[in-house]
mmCIF file of C-alpha atoms in Angstrom:
data_model
loop_
_atom_site.group_PDB
_atom_site.id
_atom_site.type_symbol
_atom_site.label_atom_id
_atom_site.label_comp_id
_atom_site.label_asym_id
_atom_site.label_seq_id
_atom_site.Cartn_x
_atom_site.Cartn_y
_atom_site.Cartn_z
ATOM 1 C CA UNK E 1 0.000 0.000 0.000
ATOM 2 C CA UNK E 2 1.385 3.421 -0.914
ATOM 3 C CA UNK E 3 1.907 6.268 1.524
ATOM 4 C CA UNK E 4 -0.841 8.187 -0.298
ATOM 5 C CA UNK E 5 -3.327 5.378 0.250
ATOM 6 C CA UNK E 6 -2.296 5.095 3.893
ATOM 7 C CA UNK E 7 -3.539 8.589 4.718
ATOM 8 C CA UNK E 8 -6.984 7.852 3.290
ATOM 9 C CA UNK E 9 -7.243 4.605 5.243
ATOM 10 C CA UNK E 10 -6.041 6.330 8.391
ATOM 11 C CA UNK E 11 -8.515 9.173 7.898
ATOM 12 C CA UNK E 12 -11.303 6.598 8.027
ATOM 13 C CA UNK E 13 -9.862 4.931 11.115
ATOM 14 C CA UNK E 14 -9.577 8.247 12.948
ATOM 15 C CA UNK E 15 -13.163 9.029 12.022
ATOM 16 C CA UNK E 16 -14.216 5.656 13.383
ATOM 17 C CA UNK E 17 -12.501 6.478 16.687
ATOM 18 C CA UNK E 18 -14.515 9.694 17.043
ATOM 19 C CA UNK E 19 -17.670 7.850 16.008
ATOM 20 C CA UNK E 20 -17.206 5.347 18.838
ATOM 21 C CA UNK E 21 -17.180 8.183 21.367
ATOM 22 C CA UNK E 22 -20.570 9.521 20.282
ATOM 23 C CA UNK E 23 -22.413 6.514 18.839
ATOM 24 C CA UNK E 24 -24.322 5.659 22.023
ATOM 25 C CA UNK E 25 -24.753 9.072 23.648
ATOM 26 C CA UNK E 26 -28.128 10.092 25.007
ATOM 27 C CA UNK E 27 -29.682 13.478 24.325
ATOM 28 C CA UNK E 28 -28.293 15.019 27.511
ATOM 29 C CA UNK E 29 -24.757 13.954 26.617
ATOM 30 C CA UNK E 30 -25.040 15.512 23.162
ATOM 31 C CA UNK E 31 -25.839 18.779 24.952
ATOM 32 C CA UNK E 32 -22.792 18.650 27.244
ATOM 33 C CA UNK E 33 -20.490 21.658 27.104
ATOM 34 C CA UNK E 34 -17.028 21.061 25.682
ATOM 35 C CA UNK E 35 -13.907 23.132 26.440
ATOM 36 C CA UNK E 36 -14.621 25.250 23.345
ATOM 37 C CA UNK E 37 -16.724 28.176 24.625
ATOM 38 C CA UNK E 38 -20.423 27.830 23.767
ATOM 39 C CA UNK E 39 -19.849 24.586 21.879
ATOM 40 C CA UNK E 40 -21.550 21.362 22.923
ATOM 41 C CA UNK E 41 -20.757 17.849 21.759
ATOM 42 C CA UNK E 42 -23.383 18.401 19.057
ATOM 43 C CA UNK E 43 -21.549 21.523 17.854
ATOM 44 C CA UNK E 44 -18.334 19.521 17.531
ATOM 45 C CA UNK E 45 -19.937 16.837 15.377
ATOM 46 C CA UNK E 46 -21.809 19.452 13.343
ATOM 47 C CA UNK E 47 -18.506 21.175 12.628
ATOM 48 C CA UNK E 48 -16.930 17.906 11.516
ATOM 49 C CA UNK E 49 -19.933 17.161 9.304
ATOM 50 C CA UNK E 50 -19.707 20.581 7.657
ATOM 51 C CA UNK E 51 -15.951 20.262 7.157
ATOM 52 C CA UNK E 52 -16.190 16.817 5.600
ATOM 53 C CA UNK E 53 -18.990 18.025 3.363
ATOM 54 C CA UNK E 54 -16.673 20.716 2.006
ATOM 55 C CA UNK E 55 -13.822 18.237 1.537
ATOM 56 C CA UNK E 56 -16.046 15.776 -0.283
ATOM 57 C CA UNK E 57 -17.377 18.492 -2.554
ATOM 58 C CA UNK E 58 -13.879 19.804 -3.292
ATOM 59 C CA UNK E 59 -12.730 16.329 -4.334
ATOM 60 C CA UNK E 60 -15.819 15.215 -6.275
ATOM 61 C CA UNK E 61 -17.143 18.486 -7.684
ATOM 62 C CA UNK E 62 -14.453 21.192 -7.759
ATOM 63 C CA UNK E 63 -16.679 23.678 -9.598
ATOM 64 C CA UNK E 64 -19.437 23.179 -7.040
ATOM 65 C CA UNK E 65 -16.976 23.740 -4.219
ATOM 66 C CA UNK E 66 -15.683 26.959 -5.782
ATOM 67 C CA UNK E 67 -19.258 28.221 -6.189
ATOM 68 C CA UNK E 68 -20.104 27.413 -2.570
ATOM 69 C CA UNK E 69 -16.880 28.883 -1.192
ATOM 70 C CA UNK E 70 -17.579 32.052 -3.153
ATOM 71 C CA UNK E 71 -20.577 32.630 -0.888
ATOM 72 C CA UNK E 72 -18.433 32.890 2.221
ATOM 73 C CA UNK E 73 -17.999 36.383 3.640
ATOM 74 C CA UNK E 74 -15.050 37.957 5.450
ATOM 75 C CA UNK E 75 -16.443 37.141 8.919
ATOM 76 C CA UNK E 76 -14.861 33.793 9.780
ATOM 77 C CA UNK E 77 -17.041 33.077 12.815
ATOM 78 C CA UNK E 78 -20.203 33.924 10.918
ATOM 79 C CA UNK E 79 -19.206 31.520 8.155
ATOM 80 C CA UNK E 80 -18.731 28.783 10.751
ATOM 81 C CA UNK E 81 -22.137 29.449 12.335
ATOM 82 C CA UNK E 82 -23.797 29.364 8.926
ATOM 83 C CA UNK E 83 -22.117 26.069 8.041
ATOM 84 C CA UNK E 84 -23.166 24.455 11.327
ATOM 85 C CA UNK E 85 -26.772 25.649 11.266
ATOM 86 C CA UNK E 86 -28.383 22.922 9.113
ATOM 87 C CA UNK E 87 -26.679 20.191 11.127
ATOM 88 C CA UNK E 88 -27.487 21.637 14.544
ATOM 89 C CA UNK E 89 -31.153 21.933 13.615
ATOM 90 C CA UNK E 90 -31.349 18.131 13.439
ATOM 91 C CA UNK E 91 -31.925 15.930 16.511
ATOM 92 C CA UNK E 92 -28.874 13.933 17.636
ATOM 93 C CA UNK E 93 -29.693 10.677 15.786
ATOM 94 C CA UNK E 94 -30.124 12.571 12.517
ATOM 95 C CA UNK E 95 -26.979 14.627 13.146
ATOM 96 C CA UNK E 96 -24.982 11.446 13.747
ATOM 97 C CA UNK E 97 -26.345 9.861 10.573
ATOM 98 C CA UNK E 98 -25.585 12.967 8.542
ATOM 99 C CA UNK E 99 -22.026 13.161 9.860
ATOM 100 C CA UNK E 100 -21.475 9.519 8.935
ATOM 101 C CA UNK E 101 -22.796 10.209 5.452
ATOM 102 C CA UNK E 102 -20.541 13.259 4.969
ATOM 103 C CA UNK E 103 -17.534 11.302 6.256
ATOM 104 C CA UNK E 104 -18.085 8.382 3.913
ATOM 105 C CA UNK E 105 -18.602 10.652 0.921
ATOM 106 C CA UNK E 106 -15.454 12.673 1.635
ATOM 107 C CA UNK E 107 -13.272 9.634 2.323
ATOM 108 C CA UNK E 108 -14.306 7.992 -0.944
ATOM 109 C CA UNK E 109 -14.003 11.185 -2.985
ATOM 110 C CA UNK E 110 -10.541 12.052 -1.651
ATOM 111 C CA UNK E 111 -9.216 8.542 -2.225
ATOM 112 C CA UNK E 112 -10.485 8.665 -5.825
ATOM 113 C CA UNK E 113 -8.502 11.798 -6.766
ATOM 114 C CA UNK E 114 -5.659 10.807 -9.114
ATOM 115 C CA UNK E 115 -2.203 10.956 -7.560
ATOM 116 C CA UNK E 116 -0.562 14.335 -8.078
ATOM 117 C CA UNK E 117 -3.817 16.148 -8.828
ATOM 118 C CA UNK E 118 -4.841 19.022 -6.552
ATOM 119 C CA UNK E 119 -8.315 19.925 -5.386
ATOM 120 C CA UNK E 120 -9.568 23.436 -4.558
ATOM 121 C CA UNK E 121 -9.591 24.444 -0.911
ATOM 122 C CA UNK E 122 -10.340 27.510 1.192
ATOM 123 C CA UNK E 123 -6.940 29.194 0.834
ATOM 124 C CA UNK E 124 -5.223 27.410 -2.040
ATOM 125 C CA UNK E 125 -5.501 24.110 -3.937
ATOM 126 C CA UNK E 126 -4.115 21.086 -2.100
ATOM 127 C CA UNK E 127 -3.145 17.542 -3.045
ATOM 128 C CA UNK E 128 -5.817 15.134 -1.849
ATOM 129 C CA UNK E 129 -3.489 13.424 0.672
ATOM 130 C CA UNK E 130 -2.731 16.800 2.284
ATOM 131 C CA UNK E 131 -6.438 17.601 2.513
ATOM 132 C CA UNK E 132 -6.983 14.176 4.088
ATOM 133 C CA UNK E 133 -4.296 15.011 6.650
ATOM 134 C CA UNK E 134 -6.114 18.278 7.338
ATOM 135 C CA UNK E 135 -9.232 16.191 7.946
ATOM 136 C CA UNK E 136 -7.279 14.145 10.478
ATOM 137 C CA UNK E 137 -6.292 17.390 12.192
ATOM 138 C CA UNK E 138 -9.984 18.337 12.450
ATOM 139 C CA UNK E 139 -10.863 14.917 13.858
ATOM 140 C CA UNK E 140 -8.036 15.116 16.383
ATOM 141 C CA UNK E 141 -8.923 18.577 17.679
ATOM 142 C CA UNK E 142 -12.678 18.261 17.814
ATOM 143 C CA UNK E 143 -12.428 14.669 18.962
ATOM 144 C CA UNK E 144 -10.279 15.842 21.876
ATOM 145 C CA UNK E 145 -12.947 18.383 22.832
ATOM 146 C CA UNK E 146 -15.550 15.626 22.812
ATOM 147 C CA UNK E 147 -13.313 13.349 24.870
ATOM 148 C CA UNK E 148 -12.751 16.108 27.414
ATOM 149 C CA UNK E 149 -16.501 16.689 27.726
ATOM 150 C CA UNK E 150 -17.155 12.988 28.240
ATOM 151 C CA UNK E 151 -14.161 12.296 30.486
ATOM 152 C CA UNK E 152 -12.560 9.948 27.961
ATOM 153 C CA UNK E 153 -8.926 9.415 27.029
ATOM 154 C CA UNK E 154 -8.447 8.918 23.270
ATOM 155 C CA UNK E 155 -6.060 6.234 22.087
ATOM 156 C CA UNK E 156 -3.113 7.725 20.180
ATOM 157 C CA UNK E 157 -1.503 5.639 17.449
ATOM 158 C CA UNK E 158 1.228 6.108 14.876
ATOM 159 C CA UNK E 159 -1.470 7.320 12.500
ATOM 160 C CA UNK E 160 -0.561 10.694 13.992
ATOM 161 C CA UNK E 161 2.384 10.731 11.578
ATOM 162 C CA UNK E 162 0.063 12.347 9.010
ATOM 163 C CA UNK E 163 -0.964 15.081 11.430
ATOM 164 C CA UNK E 164 2.616 15.719 12.535
ATOM 165 C CA UNK E 165 3.600 16.080 8.884
ATOM 166 C CA UNK E 166 0.709 18.509 8.398
ATOM 167 C CA UNK E 167 1.743 20.500 11.476
ATOM 168 C CA UNK E 168 5.259 20.869 10.108
ATOM 169 C CA UNK E 169 3.884 21.843 6.687
ATOM 170 C CA UNK E 170 1.715 24.562 8.261
ATOM 171 C CA UNK E 171 4.231 25.792 10.845
ATOM 172 C CA UNK E 172 3.704 29.408 9.716
ATOM 173 C CA UNK E 173 -0.070 29.489 10.279
ATOM 174 C CA UNK E 174 0.278 30.697 13.867
ATOM 175 C CA UNK E 175 2.153 33.794 12.750
ATOM 176 C CA UNK E 176 -0.332 34.518 9.980
ATOM 177 C CA UNK E 177 -3.340 34.107 12.274
ATOM 178 C CA UNK E 178 -1.985 36.901 14.452
ATOM 179 C CA UNK E 179 -0.865 39.205 11.655
ATOM 180 C CA UNK E 180 2.806 38.618 12.468
ATOM 181 C CA UNK E 181 5.652 38.442 9.991
ATOM 182 C CA UNK E 182 6.773 34.886 9.348
ATOM 183 C CA UNK E 183 10.421 34.648 10.386
ATOM 184 C CA UNK E 184 13.055 33.559 7.909
ATOM 185 C CA UNK E 185 14.113 30.560 9.938
ATOM 186 C CA UNK E 186 14.397 26.803 9.537
ATOM 187 C CA UNK E 187 13.034 24.601 12.295
ATOM 188 C CA UNK E 188 14.208 21.114 13.128
ATOM 189 C CA UNK E 189 11.473 18.827 14.484
ATOM 190 C CA UNK E 190 12.316 15.552 16.237
ATOM 191 C CA UNK E 191 9.007 13.997 17.248
ATOM 192 C CA UNK E 192 8.591 10.642 19.006
ATOM 193 C CA UNK E 193 5.899 8.339 17.626
ATOM 194 C CA UNK E 194 3.150 7.264 20.059
ATOM 195 C CA UNK E 195 4.385 3.670 19.811
ATOM 196 C CA UNK E 196 7.872 4.786 20.792
ATOM 197 C CA UNK E 197 9.234 2.842 17.831
ATOM 198 C CA UNK E 198 10.436 5.840 15.812
ATOM 199 C CA UNK E 199 11.485 9.454 15.944
ATOM 200 C CA UNK E 200 10.017 11.439 13.042
ATOM 201 C CA UNK E 201 12.503 14.023 11.824
ATOM 202 C CA UNK E 202 11.775 17.126 9.768
ATOM 203 C CA UNK E 203 13.958 20.055 8.805
ATOM 204 C CA UNK E 204 17.725 20.566 8.571
ATOM 205 C CA UNK E 205 19.741 18.404 10.934
ATOM 206 C CA UNK E 206 21.984 21.362 11.749
ATOM 207 C CA UNK E 207 19.177 23.874 12.426
ATOM 208 C CA UNK E 208 19.707 25.901 15.583
ATOM 209 C CA UNK E 209 15.960 26.283 16.190
ATOM 210 C CA UNK E 210 14.711 22.886 17.372
ATOM 211 C CA UNK E 211 11.508 21.368 18.726
ATOM 212 C CA UNK E 212 11.244 17.879 20.182
ATOM 213 C CA UNK E 213 8.783 15.787 22.144
ATOM 214 C CA UNK E 214 5.900 13.293 21.853
ATOM 215 C CA UNK E 215 3.722 13.298 18.739
ATOM 216 C CA UNK E 216 0.475 13.475 20.695
ATOM 217 C CA UNK E 217 1.733 16.543 22.553
ATOM 218 C CA UNK E 218 2.694 18.305 19.324
ATOM 219 C CA UNK E 219 -0.766 17.561 17.920
ATOM 220 C CA UNK E 220 -2.450 18.870 21.074
ATOM 221 C CA UNK E 221 -0.341 22.018 20.755
ATOM 222 C CA UNK E 222 -1.042 22.786 17.092
ATOM 223 C CA UNK E 223 -4.765 22.133 17.504
ATOM 224 C CA UNK E 224 -4.630 24.383 20.596
ATOM 225 C CA UNK E 225 -6.290 21.752 22.784
ATOM 226 C CA UNK E 226 -3.631 21.998 25.489
ATOM 227 C CA UNK E 227 -1.401 24.794 26.739
ATOM 228 C CA UNK E 228 2.306 24.334 26.118
ATOM 229 C CA UNK E 229 2.939 24.374 29.859
ATOM 230 C CA UNK E 230 1.087 21.072 30.148
ATOM 231 C CA UNK E 231 2.978 19.336 27.331
ATOM 232 C CA UNK E 232 6.339 17.581 27.196
ATOM 233 C CA UNK E 233 7.653 19.620 24.290
ATOM 234 C CA UNK E 234 11.127 21.126 24.341
ATOM 235 C CA UNK E 235 12.354 24.141 22.370
ATOM 236 C CA UNK E 236 15.945 25.089 21.681
ATOM 237 C CA UNK E 237 16.376 28.597 20.318
ATOM 238 C CA UNK E 238 14.446 31.810 20.899
ATOM 239 C CA UNK E 239 12.223 31.475 17.827
ATOM 240 C CA UNK E 240 11.429 27.836 18.525
ATOM 241 C CA UNK E 241 10.401 28.834 22.037
ATOM 242 C CA UNK E 242 8.230 31.606 20.627
ATOM 243 C CA UNK E 243 6.690 29.170 18.168
ATOM 244 C CA UNK E 244 5.427 26.974 20.998
ATOM 245 C CA UNK E 245 3.283 29.932 22.079
ATOM 246 C CA UNK E 246 1.945 30.591 18.573
ATOM 247 C CA UNK E 247 1.653 27.188 16.929
ATOM 248 C CA UNK E 248 -1.562 26.220 15.189
ATOM 249 C CA UNK E 249 -2.260 23.982 12.195
ATOM 250 C CA UNK E 250 -5.476 25.612 10.986
ATOM 251 C CA UNK E 251 -6.506 28.848 9.341
ATOM 252 C CA UNK E 252 -8.696 31.390 11.048
ATOM 253 C CA UNK E 253 -8.526 33.161 14.396
ATOM 254 C CA UNK E 254 -6.295 31.579 17.006
ATOM 255 C CA UNK E 255 -8.906 31.920 19.730
ATOM 256 C CA UNK E 256 -8.074 31.820 23.437
ATOM 257 C CA UNK E 257 -6.807 28.237 23.379
ATOM 258 C CA UNK E 258 -6.536 26.449 26.707
ATOM 259 C CA UNK E 259 -5.068 27.619 30.007
ATOM 260 C CA UNK E 260 -2.194 26.058 31.992
ATOM 261 C CA UNK E 261 -3.414 23.321 34.304
ATOM 262 C CA UNK E 262 -6.924 23.335 32.832
ATOM 263 C CA UNK E 263 -6.804 19.555 32.478
ATOM 264 C CA UNK E 264 -4.673 18.624 35.471
ATOM 265 C CA UNK E 265 -6.800 15.552 36.145
ATOM 266 C CA UNK E 266 -6.614 14.302 32.551
ATOM 267 C CA UNK E 267 -3.463 13.355 30.702
ATOM 268 C CA UNK E 268 -4.547 13.137 27.072
#
């Protein structure tokens, strides 16, 4: 199996892991608050459904995606609320079914894109495997919010390699989200796989700005689901240290993130 195919398979497996957390929830549990302000478990799944709908459309009907994206306005938060609205109006069983449908459609459409061909996306066209990795980032972040609301501890596997690669690819997003100049610097990342069987290395071996630590911690950092003070990540160099405060692997406002010690009783 090729590396490209692996990311599509792993996207489905990560989606299955989130599905298992919500499959048997009762109505009250769907209404539980998550760490994201004003977002319940239902909001998290609605967001994933809307995101996978966009990804599936981009892969299967690029012209349709471009037409839909052209309707988005400059207000990021308003766009998100508009996208969530049709999903949140459904009762939990219907929301769950719709999310499963959007997931399946997107997974199949992304896997069917010919190798080397890009698909349109919100900022710029992306290869389908990169968009699949972005989908894994969404599942990781919103799945963590759901797990925190339900008091669960997600299993972390070496499938995170795709998300780590995406985090390295998008290392400059945190600067851009805050209107900061992106520094002319090369980072070295040395990230330990969840299995402990490998260290994933990115960037020049002789770089003076270096970041190291567990893969799950890096993913929690770049999805802003944990504060850096609660993670076992190490920075060498002033800019690497600054990056740990700014890191995010998604476009849009950074938001408040999480506070130090917010999850003292839970080690994700």
